[in-house]
Tab-separated table of C-alpha atoms and ligand atoms in Angstrom:
chain	number	residue	atom	x	y	z
A	14	MET	CA	26.511	-96.953	-146.867
A	15	GLN	CA	28.460	-98.785	-143.881
A	16	ARG	CA	31.369	-99.034	-146.437
A	17	ALA	CA	31.031	-95.265	-147.419
A	18	LEU	CA	31.133	-94.346	-143.618
A	19	ARG	CA	34.104	-96.344	-142.946
A	20	LEU	CA	36.010	-94.789	-145.787
A	21	ALA	CA	34.804	-91.330	-144.764
A	22	LYS	CA	36.521	-91.875	-141.394
A	23	LEU	CA	39.864	-92.170	-143.018
A	24	GLY	CA	39.941	-88.534	-143.604
A	25	TRP	CA	39.947	-87.816	-139.789
A	26	GLY	CA	42.289	-85.097	-138.966
A	27	GLN	CA	42.859	-84.112	-142.550
A	28	VAL	CA	39.695	-82.577	-144.060
A	29	ALA	CA	38.379	-79.873	-141.588
A	30	PRO	CA	36.792	-77.510	-142.170
A	31	ASN	CA	35.266	-79.891	-144.732
A	32	PRO	CA	33.146	-82.925	-143.850
A	33	LEU	CA	34.325	-86.493	-143.683
A	34	VAL	CA	32.916	-88.118	-146.875
A	35	GLY	CA	33.221	-91.610	-148.435
A	36	ALA	CA	31.638	-92.810	-151.667
A	37	VAL	CA	31.018	-96.444	-153.082
A	38	LEU	CA	29.919	-97.247	-156.738
A	39	LEU	CA	27.834	-100.285	-157.202
A	40	ARG	CA	26.777	-102.302	-160.118
A	41	GLY	CA	24.404	-105.175	-159.420
A	42	GLY	CA	25.409	-105.294	-155.813
A	43	SER	CA	29.196	-105.442	-156.404
A	44	ILE	CA	31.589	-102.539	-155.540
A	45	VAL	CA	33.139	-101.277	-158.911
A	46	GLY	CA	34.631	-98.058	-157.456
A	47	GLU	CA	35.104	-96.298	-154.183
A	48	GLY	CA	36.998	-93.433	-152.688
A	49	TYR	CA	36.947	-90.833	-149.859
A	50	HIS	CA	37.953	-87.113	-149.334
A	51	ALA	CA	41.506	-87.478	-148.106
A	52	ALA	CA	42.401	-83.907	-147.281
A	53	PHE	CA	41.149	-80.330	-147.498
A	54	GLY	CA	41.719	-79.058	-151.022
A	55	GLU	CA	41.934	-82.532	-152.438
A	56	PRO	CA	39.251	-84.143	-154.727
A	57	HIS	CA	35.822	-84.976	-153.117
A	58	ALA	CA	35.014	-88.621	-152.424
A	59	GLU	CA	32.548	-89.003	-155.432
A	60	ILE	CA	35.305	-87.743	-157.732
A	61	VAL	CA	37.906	-90.227	-156.345
A	62	ALA	CA	35.304	-93.067	-156.649
A	63	LEU	CA	34.391	-92.172	-160.267
A	64	GLU	CA	38.056	-92.048	-161.054
A	65	SER	CA	38.683	-95.423	-159.595
A	66	CYS	CA	36.025	-97.031	-161.753
A	67	SER	CA	36.582	-98.174	-165.451
A	68	ASP	CA	33.044	-97.624	-166.467
A	69	PRO	CA	30.867	-95.681	-164.101
A	70	ARG	CA	27.791	-95.559	-166.563
A	71	GLU	CA	24.647	-96.987	-164.928
A	72	THR	CA	26.096	-97.536	-161.546
A	73	THR	CA	24.648	-96.540	-158.116
A	74	CYS	CA	26.732	-93.943	-156.208
A	75	VAL	CA	26.325	-94.356	-152.335
A	76	VAL	CA	27.823	-91.456	-150.262
A	77	ASN	CA	27.291	-90.355	-146.770
A	78	LEU	CA	26.801	-86.593	-147.544
A	79	GLU	CA	24.581	-84.923	-150.268
A	80	PRO	CA	26.881	-84.409	-153.303
A	81	CYS	CA	27.907	-80.743	-153.581
A	82	SER	CA	26.577	-78.590	-156.228
A	83	HIS	CA	28.995	-75.635	-156.016
A	84	VAL	CA	32.585	-74.756	-157.305
A	85	GLY	CA	34.821	-74.630	-154.249
A	86	LYS	CA	38.369	-75.817	-154.224
A	87	THR	CA	37.031	-78.437	-156.571
A	88	GLY	CA	34.300	-78.662	-159.237
A	89	PRO	CA	30.707	-79.693	-158.346
A	90	CYS	CA	30.374	-83.365	-157.663
A	91	VAL	CA	26.815	-83.249	-159.083
A	92	ASP	CA	28.175	-82.323	-162.426
A	93	ALA	CA	30.769	-85.186	-162.343
A	94	LEU	CA	28.076	-87.653	-161.385
A	95	ILE	CA	25.717	-86.549	-164.235
A	96	ALA	CA	28.642	-86.400	-166.853
A	97	ALA	CA	29.657	-90.053	-165.741
A	98	GLY	CA	26.329	-91.453	-166.408
A	99	VAL	CA	25.550	-92.737	-162.898
A	100	SER	CA	21.887	-93.723	-162.819
A	101	ARG	CA	21.115	-93.539	-158.992
A	102	VAL	CA	22.541	-91.769	-156.066
A	103	VAL	CA	21.986	-92.734	-152.419
A	104	PHE	CA	22.895	-90.366	-149.810
A	105	ALA	CA	22.545	-90.268	-146.033
A	106	VAL	CA	22.169	-86.593	-145.049
A	107	HIS	CA	21.653	-83.291	-146.686
A	108	ASP	CA	24.399	-80.795	-146.833
A	109	PRO	CA	23.206	-77.882	-144.628
A	110	ASP	CA	25.795	-75.567	-146.207
A	111	PRO	CA	23.921	-73.041	-148.180
A	112	GLU	CA	26.608	-72.807	-150.811
A	113	ALA	CA	27.067	-76.495	-151.443
A	114	SER	CA	23.446	-77.754	-150.862
A	115	GLY	CA	20.844	-78.505	-153.472
A	116	GLY	CA	22.782	-81.367	-155.080
A	117	GLY	CA	19.933	-83.970	-154.675
A	118	GLN	CA	17.428	-81.665	-156.530
A	119	ARG	CA	19.924	-81.109	-159.232
A	120	LEU	CA	20.511	-84.718	-159.667
A	121	ARG	CA	16.697	-85.456	-159.822
A	122	ARG	CA	16.368	-82.674	-162.467
A	123	ALA	CA	19.078	-84.384	-164.531
A	124	GLY	CA	16.801	-87.723	-164.398
A	125	ILE	CA	18.894	-89.418	-161.729
A	126	GLU	CA	17.028	-91.490	-159.141
A	127	VAL	CA	17.897	-90.106	-155.667
A	128	GLU	CA	17.252	-91.955	-152.288
A	129	ILE	CA	17.875	-89.908	-149.168
A	130	GLY	CA	18.297	-90.865	-145.427
A	131	VAL	CA	20.064	-94.316	-145.569
A	132	CYS	CA	22.008	-94.597	-142.235
A	133	ARG	CA	21.149	-90.917	-141.452
A	134	ASP	CA	21.821	-91.134	-137.768
A	135	GLU	CA	25.150	-92.643	-138.172
A	136	ALA	CA	26.128	-90.067	-140.850
A	137	VAL	CA	24.943	-87.127	-138.683
A	138	ALA	CA	27.023	-88.506	-135.730
A	139	LEU	CA	30.066	-88.881	-137.979
A	140	ASN	CA	30.011	-85.261	-139.302
A	141	ALA	CA	28.355	-83.710	-136.144
A	142	PRO	CA	31.040	-81.104	-135.890
A	143	PHE	CA	30.838	-80.121	-139.503
A	144	LEU	CA	26.854	-80.142	-139.528
A	145	CYS	CA	26.749	-78.235	-136.314
A	146	SER	CA	29.136	-75.513	-137.467
A	147	LYS	CA	26.868	-74.857	-140.397
A	148	VAL	CA	23.567	-74.689	-138.468
A	149	ARG	CA	24.905	-73.113	-135.401
A	150	PRO	CA	27.576	-70.511	-136.235
A	151	ASP	CA	27.760	-68.895	-132.825
A	152	ARG	CA	29.788	-71.507	-131.049
A	153	PRO	CA	31.837	-74.631	-131.635
A	154	PHE	CA	30.883	-78.210	-131.482
A	155	VAL	CA	31.846	-79.122	-127.756
A	156	ALA	CA	32.832	-82.591	-127.013
A	157	LEU	CA	34.086	-83.642	-123.591
A	158	LYS	CA	36.576	-86.526	-123.010
A	159	ILE	CA	37.007	-87.977	-119.639
A	160	ALA	CA	38.502	-91.225	-118.229
A	161	THR	CA	36.897	-92.315	-114.946
A	162	SER	CA	36.823	-95.145	-112.450
A	163	LEU	CA	33.530	-97.286	-112.434
A	164	ASP	CA	32.361	-95.027	-109.490
A	165	GLY	CA	32.853	-91.843	-111.626
A	166	PHE	CA	36.084	-90.345	-110.266
A	167	LEU	CA	38.693	-88.652	-112.543
A	168	THR	CA	41.590	-88.947	-109.908
A	169	ASP	CA	42.192	-90.796	-106.732
A	170	SER	CA	41.840	-89.010	-103.316
A	171	ARG	CA	45.423	-87.734	-103.844
A	172	LYS	CA	44.453	-85.998	-107.034
A	173	GLN	CA	46.564	-88.524	-109.206
A	174	SER	CA	44.779	-89.292	-112.557
A	175	ARG	CA	47.864	-90.971	-114.221
A	176	TRP	CA	46.952	-93.335	-115.274
A	177	ILE	CA	43.329	-94.297	-114.895
A	178	SER	CA	42.942	-95.655	-118.520
A	179	GLY	CA	45.235	-98.209	-120.175
A	180	PRO	CA	47.761	-97.550	-122.942
A	181	GLU	CA	45.132	-98.454	-125.786
A	182	ALA	CA	42.770	-95.804	-124.609
A	183	ARG	CA	45.430	-93.226	-124.218
A	184	GLU	CA	46.716	-94.025	-127.859
A	185	TRP	CA	43.093	-93.643	-129.012
A	186	VAL	CA	42.928	-90.109	-127.489
A	187	HIS	CA	45.846	-88.960	-129.709
A	188	TRP	CA	43.822	-90.146	-132.646
A	189	LEU	CA	40.642	-88.371	-131.200
A	190	ARG	CA	42.546	-85.101	-130.676
A	191	ALA	CA	43.663	-85.005	-134.429
A	192	GLY	CA	40.060	-84.452	-135.416
A	193	PHE	CA	39.374	-81.286	-133.412
A	194	ASP	CA	40.239	-77.694	-133.983
A	195	ALA	CA	41.172	-77.210	-130.318
A	196	ILE	CA	41.834	-78.998	-127.068
A	197	ALA	CA	40.648	-77.389	-123.850
A	198	VAL	CA	40.966	-77.943	-120.145
A	199	GLY	CA	39.976	-76.127	-116.907
A	200	ARG	CA	42.591	-74.120	-115.113
A	201	ARG	CA	43.027	-76.525	-112.379
A	202	THR	CA	43.885	-79.386	-114.649
A	203	ALA	CA	46.362	-77.138	-116.528
A	204	LEU	CA	48.008	-76.352	-113.108
A	205	LEU	CA	47.892	-79.873	-111.662
A	206	ASP	CA	48.595	-82.040	-114.649
A	207	ASP	CA	50.555	-79.562	-116.949
A	208	PRO	CA	49.162	-81.662	-119.952
A	209	GLN	CA	50.797	-81.228	-123.388
A	210	LEU	CA	47.275	-81.624	-125.110
A	211	THR	CA	48.866	-82.420	-128.520
A	212	ALA	CA	47.963	-85.194	-130.912
A	213	ARG	CA	50.963	-87.514	-130.870
A	214	GLY	CA	49.351	-90.579	-132.492
A	215	ASP	CA	49.779	-92.328	-135.770
A	216	ILE	CA	47.685	-89.589	-137.457
A	217	GLU	CA	49.337	-86.306	-137.780
A	218	PRO	CA	46.560	-83.650	-138.055
A	219	ARG	CA	46.704	-81.298	-141.210
A	220	VAL	CA	46.280	-78.353	-138.677
A	221	PRO	CA	47.561	-79.229	-135.144
A	222	PRO	CA	44.782	-78.379	-132.632
A	223	LYS	CA	45.098	-75.182	-130.791
A	224	ARG	CA	45.191	-75.465	-126.898
A	225	VAL	CA	42.671	-73.528	-124.587
A	226	VAL	CA	42.856	-73.086	-120.955
A	227	LEU	CA	39.509	-71.822	-119.411
A	228	GLY	CA	39.873	-69.926	-116.280
A	229	ARG	CA	37.901	-67.110	-114.628
A	230	LYS	CA	40.056	-65.328	-112.275
A	231	GLY	CA	43.278	-67.027	-111.906
A	232	PRO	CA	46.518	-67.293	-113.858
A	233	ILE	CA	48.562	-70.082	-114.949
A	234	GLU	CA	52.324	-70.540	-114.105
A	235	ARG	CA	54.984	-69.472	-116.444
A	236	ASP	CA	57.063	-72.622	-115.988
A	237	LEU	CA	54.119	-74.981	-117.274
A	238	GLN	CA	55.199	-76.893	-120.432
A	239	LEU	CA	51.862	-75.523	-121.844
A	240	VAL	CA	53.177	-71.989	-121.412
A	241	ARG	CA	56.687	-72.753	-122.550
A	242	SER	CA	55.650	-74.495	-125.752
A	243	ALA	CA	53.158	-71.810	-126.620
A	244	ARG	CA	55.539	-70.222	-129.239
A	245	ASP	CA	55.071	-73.635	-131.306
A	246	ILE	CA	51.433	-74.437	-130.563
A	247	PRO	CA	48.876	-71.631	-130.378
A	248	THR	CA	47.721	-71.563	-126.712
A	249	LEU	CA	44.851	-69.393	-125.441
A	250	LEU	CA	43.850	-68.651	-121.922
A	251	VAL	CA	40.429	-67.247	-121.308
A	252	VAL	CA	39.613	-65.275	-118.157
A	253	ASP	CA	37.302	-62.795	-116.594
A	254	PRO	CA	37.752	-59.147	-117.820
A	255	GLU	CA	38.759	-58.204	-114.154
A	256	ALA	CA	41.729	-60.756	-114.222
A	257	VAL	CA	43.087	-59.714	-117.712
A	258	THR	CA	45.609	-57.057	-116.365
A	259	GLN	CA	47.022	-59.238	-113.575
A	260	VAL	CA	47.240	-62.331	-115.773
A	261	SER	CA	48.785	-60.402	-118.827
A	262	ARG	CA	51.499	-59.110	-116.345
A	263	GLN	CA	52.240	-62.531	-115.067
A	264	LEU	CA	52.584	-63.989	-118.527
A	265	GLU	CA	54.209	-61.218	-120.177
A	266	GLY	CA	56.781	-62.241	-122.692
A	267	THR	CA	55.281	-65.705	-123.124
A	268	ASN	CA	53.393	-66.628	-126.365
A	269	VAL	CA	50.092	-67.396	-124.501
A	270	THR	CA	47.365	-65.250	-125.789
A	271	ILE	CA	45.108	-63.939	-123.287
A	272	HIS	CA	41.367	-63.373	-123.922
A	273	GLU	CA	38.563	-62.098	-121.856
A	274	ALA	CA	34.896	-63.442	-121.522
A	275	VAL	CA	32.348	-63.551	-118.932
A	276	GLY	CA	31.001	-67.152	-118.621
A	277	LEU	CA	31.363	-70.392	-120.529
A	278	GLU	CA	29.005	-69.431	-123.221
A	279	ALA	CA	30.851	-66.273	-123.998
A	280	SER	CA	34.135	-68.136	-123.756
A	281	LEU	CA	32.743	-70.577	-126.413
A	282	ARG	CA	31.484	-67.753	-128.648
A	283	LEU	CA	34.976	-66.302	-128.376
A	284	LEU	CA	36.677	-69.440	-129.549
A	285	ARG	CA	34.358	-69.667	-132.535
A	286	GLN	CA	35.391	-66.044	-133.369
A	287	GLN	CA	38.986	-67.324	-133.246
A	288	GLY	CA	37.990	-69.852	-136.050
A	289	ILE	CA	37.666	-72.798	-133.740
A	290	GLU	CA	34.680	-74.948	-135.091
A	291	SER	CA	35.137	-77.946	-132.751
A	292	VAL	CA	36.616	-78.271	-129.285
A	293	LEU	CA	37.555	-81.359	-127.210
A	294	VAL	CA	37.333	-80.439	-123.505
A	295	GLU	CA	39.561	-82.875	-121.517
A	296	GLY	CA	38.187	-81.976	-117.931
A	297	GLY	CA	38.377	-81.623	-115.180
A	298	GLY	CA	35.324	-82.179	-113.213
A	299	LEU	CA	34.411	-78.549	-112.287
A	300	LEU	CA	34.576	-77.417	-115.945
A	301	ALA	CA	32.638	-80.607	-117.131
A	302	GLY	CA	29.976	-80.126	-114.511
A	303	ALA	CA	29.550	-76.420	-115.387
A	304	LEU	CA	29.232	-77.177	-119.168
A	305	LEU	CA	26.603	-79.775	-118.417
A	306	ASP	CA	24.728	-77.523	-116.043
A	307	GLU	CA	24.719	-74.816	-118.859
A	308	ASP	CA	23.686	-77.191	-121.474
A	309	LEU	CA	26.726	-76.554	-123.529
A	310	LEU	CA	27.975	-80.064	-124.328
A	311	ASP	CA	27.191	-81.733	-127.418
A	312	ARG	CA	29.002	-84.965	-126.991
A	313	VAL	CA	30.758	-86.998	-124.327
A	314	TYR	CA	33.545	-89.407	-124.929
A	315	TRP	CA	33.498	-91.414	-121.750
A	316	ILE	CA	36.291	-94.085	-121.169
A	317	GLN	CA	35.563	-96.173	-118.082
A	318	ALA	CA	38.383	-98.101	-116.545
A	319	PRO	CA	37.344	-101.374	-114.520
A	320	LEU	CA	38.461	-100.150	-111.150
A	321	TRP	CA	36.809	-98.384	-108.189
A	322	LEU	CA	38.468	-95.528	-106.275
A	323	GLY	CA	35.990	-94.640	-103.589
A	324	ALA	CA	36.953	-90.970	-103.558
A	325	GLY	CA	38.682	-88.413	-105.658
A	326	THR	CA	37.620	-85.599	-108.221
A	327	PRO	CA	34.154	-86.239	-109.264
A	328	ALA	CA	33.650	-86.444	-113.215
A	329	PHE	CA	30.871	-83.710	-113.025
A	330	ALA	CA	31.015	-81.434	-110.108
A	331	GLN	CA	28.131	-79.063	-109.168
A	332	GLN	CA	25.415	-80.350	-111.219
A	333	LYS	CA	21.890	-79.355	-110.823
A	334	ALA	CA	19.576	-81.891	-109.623
A	335	THR	CA	17.160	-83.296	-112.156
A	336	SER	CA	14.090	-85.532	-111.518
A	337	LEU	CA	13.533	-88.663	-113.650
A	338	SER	CA	10.208	-87.346	-114.909
A	339	ASP	CA	12.012	-84.229	-116.340
A	340	VAL	CA	15.238	-85.753	-117.347
A	341	SER	CA	16.242	-85.842	-121.257
A	342	ARG	CA	17.957	-88.885	-122.460
A	343	TRP	CA	21.281	-88.669	-124.528
A	344	THR	CA	21.727	-90.706	-127.514
A	345	VAL	CA	24.283	-93.511	-127.564
A	346	VAL	CA	26.323	-93.041	-130.800
A	347	GLU	CA	29.038	-95.583	-130.244
A	348	GLN	CA	30.080	-98.250	-127.678
A	349	GLY	CA	33.204	-100.274	-127.718
A	350	SER	CA	36.345	-101.347	-125.881
A	351	LEU	CA	39.765	-99.750	-125.881
A	352	GLY	CA	42.095	-102.554	-124.462
A	353	GLY	CA	40.648	-103.374	-120.983
A	354	ASP	CA	38.713	-100.136	-120.886
A	355	THR	CA	35.302	-99.406	-122.103
A	356	LEU	CA	34.286	-96.481	-124.453
A	357	LEU	CA	30.822	-94.930	-124.398
A	358	VAL	CA	30.084	-91.957	-126.794
A	359	VAL	CA	26.845	-90.132	-126.148
A	360	ASP	CA	25.305	-87.126	-127.939
A	361	ARG	CA	23.018	-84.479	-126.275
A	362	ARG	CA	21.115	-84.318	-129.452
A	363	PRO	CA	22.692	-83.771	-132.936
A	364	CYS	CA	22.159	-80.065	-133.610
A	365	LEU	CA	21.011	-80.833	-136.950
A	366	LEU	CA	18.011	-82.547	-135.484
A	367	GLU	CA	17.158	-79.720	-133.078
B	4	NAP	N1	40.805	-88.531	-115.611
B	4	NAP	C1	40.503	-87.586	-116.427
B	4	NAP	O1	40.024	-87.864	-117.571
B	4	NAP	C2	40.950	-86.166	-116.134
B	4	NAP	C3	40.900	-85.198	-117.122
B	4	NAP	C4	41.196	-83.997	-116.677
B	4	NAP	C5	41.550	-83.719	-115.492
B	4	NAP	N2	41.593	-84.622	-114.606
B	4	NAP	C6	42.025	-84.309	-113.115
B	4	NAP	O2	40.978	-83.428	-112.580
B	4	NAP	C7	41.652	-82.510	-111.681
B	4	NAP	C8	41.207	-81.218	-111.874
B	4	NAP	O3	39.840	-80.994	-112.064
B	4	NAP	P1	38.968	-79.977	-111.197
B	4	NAP	O4	37.658	-80.370	-111.320
B	4	NAP	O5	39.634	-79.885	-109.880
B	4	NAP	O6	39.251	-78.519	-112.013
B	4	NAP	P2	39.158	-78.242	-113.556
B	4	NAP	O7	37.697	-78.554	-114.053
B	4	NAP	O8	40.271	-78.828	-114.328
B	4	NAP	O9	39.424	-76.662	-113.507
B	4	NAP	C9	38.468	-75.855	-112.775
B	4	NAP	C10	38.743	-74.359	-113.169
B	4	NAP	O10	38.084	-74.071	-114.400
B	4	NAP	C11	37.818	-72.815	-114.374
B	4	NAP	N3	36.491	-72.467	-115.003
B	4	NAP	C12	36.142	-71.747	-116.049
B	4	NAP	N4	34.835	-71.576	-116.030
B	4	NAP	C13	34.244	-72.316	-115.040
B	4	NAP	C14	32.931	-72.514	-114.704
B	4	NAP	N5	31.894	-72.012	-115.402
B	4	NAP	N6	32.775	-73.414	-113.626
B	4	NAP	C15	33.832	-73.913	-112.937
B	4	NAP	N7	35.148	-73.708	-113.333
B	4	NAP	C16	35.333	-72.864	-114.303
B	4	NAP	C17	38.014	-72.125	-112.980
B	4	NAP	O11	39.144	-71.464	-113.235
B	4	NAP	P3	39.473	-70.289	-111.927
B	4	NAP	O12	39.973	-70.837	-110.643
B	4	NAP	O13	40.363	-69.404	-112.712
B	4	NAP	O14	38.077	-69.622	-111.699
B	4	NAP	C18	38.165	-73.450	-112.281
B	4	NAP	O15	38.952	-73.336	-111.104
B	4	NAP	C19	43.115	-82.698	-111.855
B	4	NAP	O16	43.622	-83.389	-110.640
B	4	NAP	C20	43.335	-83.669	-113.015
B	4	NAP	O17	44.372	-84.713	-112.759
B	4	NAP	C21	41.334	-85.952	-114.784
């Protein structure tokens, strides 16, 4: 299953709105076939694995998601596994998509041994945006990415944040962005940093992420590169209804689309209505604190640089105080290093397990 999960990840940035899926065929403990879903519209992992194997009869197929039982862009994987004579299927997590689910039952009815739940937590974490989009259709999967000093600041006392993290971490962020439908920032970050918010790493996303600026009352300036490049990259600005007229006038003739919503929850609902199923929020601290306070964050990608700043923009402003007896713990889903920096990935609770 670890091999299937690693293969699945190779589809990063290419498969959405489909899930990341890898499959391995085993005979007597040896790998005799494998594959992954490489891009939306292309064959599913199980089909690629079957095609890579000269004789898949009596093999075990290990796959990180329940094989699909419906005709989508490709035929049902369940039928292909049955026709190929596979004798056992091991999968990590059920497919919550009502159209595609039921594969496990169909395999069992065909006399195939089925084992469910191997590496379930890792499989849920890998496909959390997909799984959440199926079970919680009212808003996107919301991940926050921040880079801080060890004392939790996003900037120094002069509001400089370039660069807290090192080149490896910054390169990794480009890879990360490729897997999200949209990249969002608070209005102050848009104004102070004028970030490009594009995925400029080794992986070119199949659909480049849209860009979102979350404001409330204020406008953004016309000469920001975010605004000037909005003709090429869809860019949305969300503001309170009272601000729409003034902001529309200020940005008239630009390609930024202006949307109105009251509060962050409504802003996220609006993004989902715009077809955005996953959003990576890249700060700043006021927005991050508000999302945390309103319990709207699903995941945090936290890059910690080995330095202290003593003062600056706090990573999470205006948080409600919580006592240790009431606090809920997040789940660590990944820890690692990015050059000299540390990466910590935590999930609030996978929405599939809510
Ligand atoms: N190190 C990093 O990873 C990193 C990442 C991003 C940013 N930064 C730094 O962070 C600084 C900016 O951060 P910041 O904390 O000052 O501002 P911010 O979080 O980027 O933006 C705050 C703005 O977001 C809007 N907003 C929308 N809904 C909100 C809500 N419910 N609560 C609060 N704000 C909401 C408000 O716009 P209105 O004014 O229109 O109401 C508010 O002024 C910059 O200096 C930037 O360089 C660092």
